GROMACS .gro file of C-alpha atoms in nm:
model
  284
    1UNK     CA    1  -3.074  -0.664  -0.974
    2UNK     CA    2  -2.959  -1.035  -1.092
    3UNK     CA    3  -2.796  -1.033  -1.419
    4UNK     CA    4  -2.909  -1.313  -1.682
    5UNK     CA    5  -2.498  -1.366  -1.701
    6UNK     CA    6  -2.484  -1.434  -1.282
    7UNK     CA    7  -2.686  -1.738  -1.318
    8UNK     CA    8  -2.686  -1.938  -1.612
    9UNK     CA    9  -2.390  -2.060  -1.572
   10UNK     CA   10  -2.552  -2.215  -1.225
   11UNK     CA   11  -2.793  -2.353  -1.362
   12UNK     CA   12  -2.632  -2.515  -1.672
   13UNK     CA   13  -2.409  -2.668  -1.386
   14UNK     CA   14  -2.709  -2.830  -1.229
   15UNK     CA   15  -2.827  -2.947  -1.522
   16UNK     CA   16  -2.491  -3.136  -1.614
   17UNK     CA   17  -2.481  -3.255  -1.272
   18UNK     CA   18  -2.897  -3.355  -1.281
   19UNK     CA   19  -2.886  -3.505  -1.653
   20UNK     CA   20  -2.578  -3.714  -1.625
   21UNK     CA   21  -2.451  -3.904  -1.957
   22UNK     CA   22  -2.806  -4.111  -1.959
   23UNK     CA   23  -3.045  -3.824  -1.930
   24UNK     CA   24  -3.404  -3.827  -1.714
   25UNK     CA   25  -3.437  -4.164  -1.729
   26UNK     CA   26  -3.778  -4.207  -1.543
   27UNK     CA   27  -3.983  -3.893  -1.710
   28UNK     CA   28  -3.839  -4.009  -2.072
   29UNK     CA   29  -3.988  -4.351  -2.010
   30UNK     CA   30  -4.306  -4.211  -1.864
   31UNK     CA   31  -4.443  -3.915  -1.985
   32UNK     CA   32  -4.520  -3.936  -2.380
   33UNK     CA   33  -4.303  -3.678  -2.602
   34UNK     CA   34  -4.631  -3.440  -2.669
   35UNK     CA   35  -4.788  -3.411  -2.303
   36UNK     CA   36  -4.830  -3.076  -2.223
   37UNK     CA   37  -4.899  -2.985  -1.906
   38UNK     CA   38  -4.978  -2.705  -1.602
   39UNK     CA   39  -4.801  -2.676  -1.255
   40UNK     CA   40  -4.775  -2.464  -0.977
   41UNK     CA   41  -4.484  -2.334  -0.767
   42UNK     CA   42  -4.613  -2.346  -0.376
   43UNK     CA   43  -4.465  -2.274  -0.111
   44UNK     CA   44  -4.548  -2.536   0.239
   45UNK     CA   45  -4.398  -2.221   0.486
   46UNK     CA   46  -4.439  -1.867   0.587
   47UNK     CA   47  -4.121  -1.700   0.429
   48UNK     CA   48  -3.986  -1.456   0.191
   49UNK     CA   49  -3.937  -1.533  -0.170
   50UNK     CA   50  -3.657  -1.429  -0.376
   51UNK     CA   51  -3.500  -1.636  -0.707
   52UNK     CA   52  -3.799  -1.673  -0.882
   53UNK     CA   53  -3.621  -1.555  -1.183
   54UNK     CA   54  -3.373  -1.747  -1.127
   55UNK     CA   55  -3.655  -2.034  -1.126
   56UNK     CA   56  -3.782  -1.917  -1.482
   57UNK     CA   57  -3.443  -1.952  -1.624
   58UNK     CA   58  -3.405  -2.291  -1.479
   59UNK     CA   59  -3.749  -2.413  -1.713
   60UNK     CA   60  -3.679  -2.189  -1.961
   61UNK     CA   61  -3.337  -2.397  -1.954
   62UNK     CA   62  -3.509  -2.713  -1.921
   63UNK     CA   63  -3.720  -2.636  -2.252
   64UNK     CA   64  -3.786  -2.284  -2.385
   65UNK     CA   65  -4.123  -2.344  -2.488
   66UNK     CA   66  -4.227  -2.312  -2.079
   67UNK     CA   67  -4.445  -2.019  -2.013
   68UNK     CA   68  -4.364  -1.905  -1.638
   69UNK     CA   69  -4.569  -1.672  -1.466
   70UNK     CA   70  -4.425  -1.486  -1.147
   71UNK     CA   71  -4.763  -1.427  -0.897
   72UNK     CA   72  -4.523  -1.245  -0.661
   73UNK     CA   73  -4.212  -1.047  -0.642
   74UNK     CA   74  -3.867  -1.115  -0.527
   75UNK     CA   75  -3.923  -0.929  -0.141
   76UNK     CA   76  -4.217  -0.999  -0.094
   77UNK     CA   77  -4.379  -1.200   0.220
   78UNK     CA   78  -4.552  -1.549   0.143
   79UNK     CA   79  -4.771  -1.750   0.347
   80UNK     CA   80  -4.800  -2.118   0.372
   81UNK     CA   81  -4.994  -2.259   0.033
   82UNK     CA   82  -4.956  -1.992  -0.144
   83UNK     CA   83  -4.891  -2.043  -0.524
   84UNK     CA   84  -4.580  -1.839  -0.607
   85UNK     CA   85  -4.590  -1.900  -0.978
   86UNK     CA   86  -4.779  -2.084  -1.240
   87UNK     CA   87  -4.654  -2.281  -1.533
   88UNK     CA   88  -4.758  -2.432  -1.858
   89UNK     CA   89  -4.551  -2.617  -2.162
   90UNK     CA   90  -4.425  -2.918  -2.192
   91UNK     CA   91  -4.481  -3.176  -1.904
   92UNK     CA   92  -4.134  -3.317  -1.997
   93UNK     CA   93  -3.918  -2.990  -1.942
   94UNK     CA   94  -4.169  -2.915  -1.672
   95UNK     CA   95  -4.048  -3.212  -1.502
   96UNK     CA   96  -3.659  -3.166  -1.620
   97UNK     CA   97  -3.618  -2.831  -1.478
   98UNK     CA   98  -3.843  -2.925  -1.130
   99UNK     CA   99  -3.548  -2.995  -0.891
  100UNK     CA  100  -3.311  -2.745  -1.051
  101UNK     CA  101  -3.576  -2.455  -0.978
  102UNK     CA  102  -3.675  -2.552  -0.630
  103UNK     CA  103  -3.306  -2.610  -0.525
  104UNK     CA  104  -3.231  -2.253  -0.632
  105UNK     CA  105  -3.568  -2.080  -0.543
  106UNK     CA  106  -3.576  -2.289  -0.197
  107UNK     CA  107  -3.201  -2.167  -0.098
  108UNK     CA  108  -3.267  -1.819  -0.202
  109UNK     CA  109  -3.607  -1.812  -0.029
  110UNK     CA  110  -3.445  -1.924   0.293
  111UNK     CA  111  -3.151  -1.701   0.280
  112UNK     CA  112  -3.430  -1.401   0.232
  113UNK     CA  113  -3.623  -1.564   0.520
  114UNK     CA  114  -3.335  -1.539   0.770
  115UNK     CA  115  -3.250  -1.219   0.661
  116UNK     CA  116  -3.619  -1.042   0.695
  117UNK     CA  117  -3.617  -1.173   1.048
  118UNK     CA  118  -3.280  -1.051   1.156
  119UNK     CA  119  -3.374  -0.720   1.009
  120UNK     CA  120  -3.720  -0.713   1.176
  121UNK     CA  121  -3.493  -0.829   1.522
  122UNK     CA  122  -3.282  -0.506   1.547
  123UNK     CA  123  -3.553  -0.254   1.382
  124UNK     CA  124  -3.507   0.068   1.525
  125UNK     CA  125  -3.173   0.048   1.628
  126UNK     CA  126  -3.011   0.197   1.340
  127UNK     CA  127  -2.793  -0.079   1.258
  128UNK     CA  128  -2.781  -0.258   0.893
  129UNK     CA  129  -2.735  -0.646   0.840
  130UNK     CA  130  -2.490  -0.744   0.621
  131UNK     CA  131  -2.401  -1.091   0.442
  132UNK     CA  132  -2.015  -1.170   0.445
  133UNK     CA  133  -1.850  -1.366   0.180
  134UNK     CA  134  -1.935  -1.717   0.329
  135UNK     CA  135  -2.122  -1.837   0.074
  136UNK     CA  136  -2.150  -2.127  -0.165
  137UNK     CA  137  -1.902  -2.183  -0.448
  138UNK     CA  138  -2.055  -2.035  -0.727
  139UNK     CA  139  -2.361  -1.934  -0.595
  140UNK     CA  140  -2.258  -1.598  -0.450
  141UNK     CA  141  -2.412  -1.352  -0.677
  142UNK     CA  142  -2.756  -1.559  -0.616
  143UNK     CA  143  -2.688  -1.569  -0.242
  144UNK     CA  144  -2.629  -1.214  -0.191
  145UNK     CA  145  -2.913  -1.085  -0.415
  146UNK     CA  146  -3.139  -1.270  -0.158
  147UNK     CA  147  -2.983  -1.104   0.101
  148UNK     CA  148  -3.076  -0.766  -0.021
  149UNK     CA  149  -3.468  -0.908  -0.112
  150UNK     CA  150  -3.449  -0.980   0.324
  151UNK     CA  151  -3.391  -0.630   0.353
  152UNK     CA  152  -3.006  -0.730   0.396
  153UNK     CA  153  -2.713  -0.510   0.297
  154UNK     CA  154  -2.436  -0.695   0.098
  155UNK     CA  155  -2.056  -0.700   0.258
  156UNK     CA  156  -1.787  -0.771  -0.013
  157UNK     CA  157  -1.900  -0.910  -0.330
  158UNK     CA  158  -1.475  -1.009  -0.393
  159UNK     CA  159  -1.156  -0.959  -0.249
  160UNK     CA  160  -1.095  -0.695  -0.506
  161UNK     CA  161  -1.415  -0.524  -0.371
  162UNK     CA  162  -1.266  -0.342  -0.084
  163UNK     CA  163  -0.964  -0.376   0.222
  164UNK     CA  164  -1.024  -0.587   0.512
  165UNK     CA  165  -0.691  -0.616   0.729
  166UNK     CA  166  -0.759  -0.975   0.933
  167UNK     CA  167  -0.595  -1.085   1.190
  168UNK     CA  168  -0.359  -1.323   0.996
  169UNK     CA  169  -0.290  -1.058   0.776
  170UNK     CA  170  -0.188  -0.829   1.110
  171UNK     CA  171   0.023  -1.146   1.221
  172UNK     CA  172   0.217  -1.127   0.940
  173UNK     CA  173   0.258  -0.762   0.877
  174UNK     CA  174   0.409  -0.751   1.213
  175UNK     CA  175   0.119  -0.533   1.339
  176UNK     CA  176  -0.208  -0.300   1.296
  177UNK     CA  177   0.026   0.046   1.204
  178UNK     CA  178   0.279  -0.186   0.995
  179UNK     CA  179  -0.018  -0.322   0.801
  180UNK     CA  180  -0.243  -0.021   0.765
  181UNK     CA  181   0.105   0.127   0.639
  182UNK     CA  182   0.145  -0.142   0.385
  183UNK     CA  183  -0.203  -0.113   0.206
  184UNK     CA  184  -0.210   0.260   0.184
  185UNK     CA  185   0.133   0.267   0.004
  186UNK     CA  186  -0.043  -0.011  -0.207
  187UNK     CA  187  -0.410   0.056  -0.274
  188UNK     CA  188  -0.577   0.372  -0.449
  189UNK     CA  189  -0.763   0.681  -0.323
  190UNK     CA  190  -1.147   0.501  -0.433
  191UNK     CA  191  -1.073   0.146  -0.213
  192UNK     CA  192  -1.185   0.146   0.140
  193UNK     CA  193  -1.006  -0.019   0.416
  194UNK     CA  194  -1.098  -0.199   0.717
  195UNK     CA  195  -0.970  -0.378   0.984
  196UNK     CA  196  -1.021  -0.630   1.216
  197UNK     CA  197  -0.986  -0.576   1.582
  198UNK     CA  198  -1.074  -0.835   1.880
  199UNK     CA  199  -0.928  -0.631   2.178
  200UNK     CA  200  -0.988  -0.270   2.256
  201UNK     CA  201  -0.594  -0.244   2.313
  202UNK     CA  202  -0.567  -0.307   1.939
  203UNK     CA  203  -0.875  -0.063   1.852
  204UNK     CA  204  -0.650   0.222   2.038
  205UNK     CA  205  -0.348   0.168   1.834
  206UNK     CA  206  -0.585   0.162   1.513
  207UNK     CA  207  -0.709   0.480   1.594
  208UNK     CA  208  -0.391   0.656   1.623
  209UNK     CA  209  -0.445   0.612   1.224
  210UNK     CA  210  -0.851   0.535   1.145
  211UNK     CA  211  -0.959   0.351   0.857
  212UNK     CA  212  -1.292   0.350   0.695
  213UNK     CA  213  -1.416   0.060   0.908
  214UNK     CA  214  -1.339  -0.138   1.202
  215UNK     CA  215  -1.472  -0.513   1.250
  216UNK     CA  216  -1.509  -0.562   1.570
  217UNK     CA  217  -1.454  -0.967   1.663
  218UNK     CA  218  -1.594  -1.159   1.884
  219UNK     CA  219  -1.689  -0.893   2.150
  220UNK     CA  220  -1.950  -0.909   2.430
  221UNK     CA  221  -2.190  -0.602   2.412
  222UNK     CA  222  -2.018  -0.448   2.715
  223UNK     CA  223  -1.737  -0.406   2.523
  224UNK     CA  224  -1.886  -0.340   2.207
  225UNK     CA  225  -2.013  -0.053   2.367
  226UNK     CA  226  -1.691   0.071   2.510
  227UNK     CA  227  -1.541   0.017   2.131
  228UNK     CA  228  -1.829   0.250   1.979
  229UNK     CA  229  -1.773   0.535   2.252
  230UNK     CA  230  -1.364   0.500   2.160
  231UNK     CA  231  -1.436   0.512   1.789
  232UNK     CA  232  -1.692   0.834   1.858
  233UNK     CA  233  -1.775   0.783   1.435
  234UNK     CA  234  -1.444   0.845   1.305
  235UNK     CA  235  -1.486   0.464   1.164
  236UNK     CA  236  -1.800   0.279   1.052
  237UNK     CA  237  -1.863  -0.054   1.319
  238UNK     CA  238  -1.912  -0.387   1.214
  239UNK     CA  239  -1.988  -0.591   1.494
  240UNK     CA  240  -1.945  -0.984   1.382
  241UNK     CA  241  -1.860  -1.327   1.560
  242UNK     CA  242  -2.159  -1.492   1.806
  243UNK     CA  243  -2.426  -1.299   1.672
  244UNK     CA  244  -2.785  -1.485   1.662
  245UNK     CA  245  -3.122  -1.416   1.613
  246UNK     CA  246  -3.211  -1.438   1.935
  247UNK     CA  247  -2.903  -1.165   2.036
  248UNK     CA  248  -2.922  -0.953   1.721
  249UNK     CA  249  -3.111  -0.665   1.925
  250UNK     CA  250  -2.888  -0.668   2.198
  251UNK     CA  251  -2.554  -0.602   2.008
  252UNK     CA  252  -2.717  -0.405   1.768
  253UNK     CA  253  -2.865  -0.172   2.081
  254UNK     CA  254  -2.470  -0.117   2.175
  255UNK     CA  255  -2.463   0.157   1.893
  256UNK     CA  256  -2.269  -0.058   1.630
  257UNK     CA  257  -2.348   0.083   1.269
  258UNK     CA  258  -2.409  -0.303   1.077
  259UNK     CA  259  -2.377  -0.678   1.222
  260UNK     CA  260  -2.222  -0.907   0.943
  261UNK     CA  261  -2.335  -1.267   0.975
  262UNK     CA  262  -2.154  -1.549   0.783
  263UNK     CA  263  -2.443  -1.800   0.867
  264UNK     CA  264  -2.750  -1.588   0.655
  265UNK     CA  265  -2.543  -1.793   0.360
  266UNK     CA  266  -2.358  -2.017   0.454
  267UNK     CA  267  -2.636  -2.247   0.713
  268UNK     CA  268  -2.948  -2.130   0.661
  269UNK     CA  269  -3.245  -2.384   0.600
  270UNK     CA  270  -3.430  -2.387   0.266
  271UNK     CA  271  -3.724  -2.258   0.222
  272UNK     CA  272  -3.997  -2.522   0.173
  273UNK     CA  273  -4.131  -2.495  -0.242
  274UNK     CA  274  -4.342  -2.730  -0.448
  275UNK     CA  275  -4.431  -2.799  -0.763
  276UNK     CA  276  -4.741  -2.943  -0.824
  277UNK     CA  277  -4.872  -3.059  -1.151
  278UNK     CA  278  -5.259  -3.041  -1.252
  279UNK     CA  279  -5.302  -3.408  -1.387
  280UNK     CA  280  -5.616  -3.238  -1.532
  281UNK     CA  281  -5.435  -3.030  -1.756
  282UNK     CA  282  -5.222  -3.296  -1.914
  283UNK     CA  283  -5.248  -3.340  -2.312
  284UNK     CA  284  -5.074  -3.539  -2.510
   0.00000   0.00000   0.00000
């Protein structure tokens, strides 16, 4: 779950960047200092909704006296209209905290979106999806966590997470043995290691010496398949590199154990959210 301490410091950032040194301008000129009001969050789109905590924080931010009340959960489906959440407080910090909770809520929502379908792409095969860490500046924590609400398994949170021998890293080591050599005389007993392969000549000389996992590049699902027989589960498989939604199945059908996709975070389309406010509800 989301720790209060994983996004506040998000969304003060958006505020800072929102508020400027002159402040909200047109709803400090419009609406009186009193007006209360009541809104809805919406959505316009089928999808799956995740951050709406997030969104409370981002009113509560805005002006604590906002009541927020989730009308779904973080994982769950949503159709097209319907009302996610329903507010009531102060039609000022209603209005202050709009574009900071539907930029969050919308980004998660669309990151869960992409995920749920991926997932529901290669059901039955066996194989997991997994996030990389391509993701927004600051906004991984948020990024991942919708992930997981698409049914999404998270890859390294940090590089201090876990091992992952590239191919840069290889190119500089002098080699697959030379650097698999390196970080075991380096790293502890509790950090797993994985490498990176794009070849199946390089997979052979890696499993003269197996790791944890093996991240298999860039391969066509011929040779994925090849790579899975060779590896015969003395490694984990990550296949990564071309995937789509539209060939998800297919390379997850080759036997691979999870497909890693860098675009879930980092191109994804938002999620389409509104906030409406009941002019009938306004009091000043």
């Amino acid at each position: 779950m989301l720790h209060r301490s994983m996004y506040l410091p998000v969304i003060e950032t958006a505020f800072q960047e929102d508020l400027g040194a002159a402040g909200d301008l047109t709803t400090e000129a419009v609406i009186p200092p009193g007006a209360s009001a009541s809104a809805v969050l919406s959505t316009r789109q089928d999808g799956t909704a995740a951050g709406l905590e997030v969104a409370a924080a981002a009113f509560a931010y805005a002006d604590g006296r906002i009541a927020f009340r989730s009308l779904c959960h973080d994982g769950d489906e949503v159709g097209a209209g319907q009302v996610l959440a329903e507010l009531t407080g102060p039609a000022r910090g209603i209005l202050l905290g709009e574009r900071t909770a539907l930029n969050l809520l919308g980004r998660m929502s669309g990151i869960a979106t992409m995920t749920r379908a991926v997932v529901l792409a290669v059901e039955g095969t066996g194989a997991a999806i997994a996030d990389t860490r391509k993701t927004t500046p600051g906004l991984r924590a948020l990024e991942k966590h919708a992930v997981r609400m698409g049914g999404g398994a998270n890859h390294r949170f940090s590089l201090g997470d876990a091992v992952m021998i590239k191919d840069n890293h290889i190119a500089v080591a002098g080699g697959i043995a030379e650097a698999v050599r390196a970080v075991r005389a380096s790293v502890g007993h509790t950090v797993k290691i994985e490498v990176e392969v794009d070849a199946l000549e390089q997979l052979a000389v890696l499993l003269e010496d197996p790791v944890d996992v093996v991240l298999l590049d860039n391969m066509d699902p011929a040779t994925l398949r090849e790579a899975v027989a060779m590896v015969d589960g003395k490694m984990v498989t990550e296949a990564s590199g071309g995937i789509t939604l539209e060939n998800a199945r297919e390379i997850a059908e080759t036997g691979v154990d999870v497909l890693s996709l860098g675009w879930l975070t980092h191109s994804v389309a938002q999620l389409d959210v509104g906030l409406d406010v009941d002019v009938h509800q306004i009091i000043t």
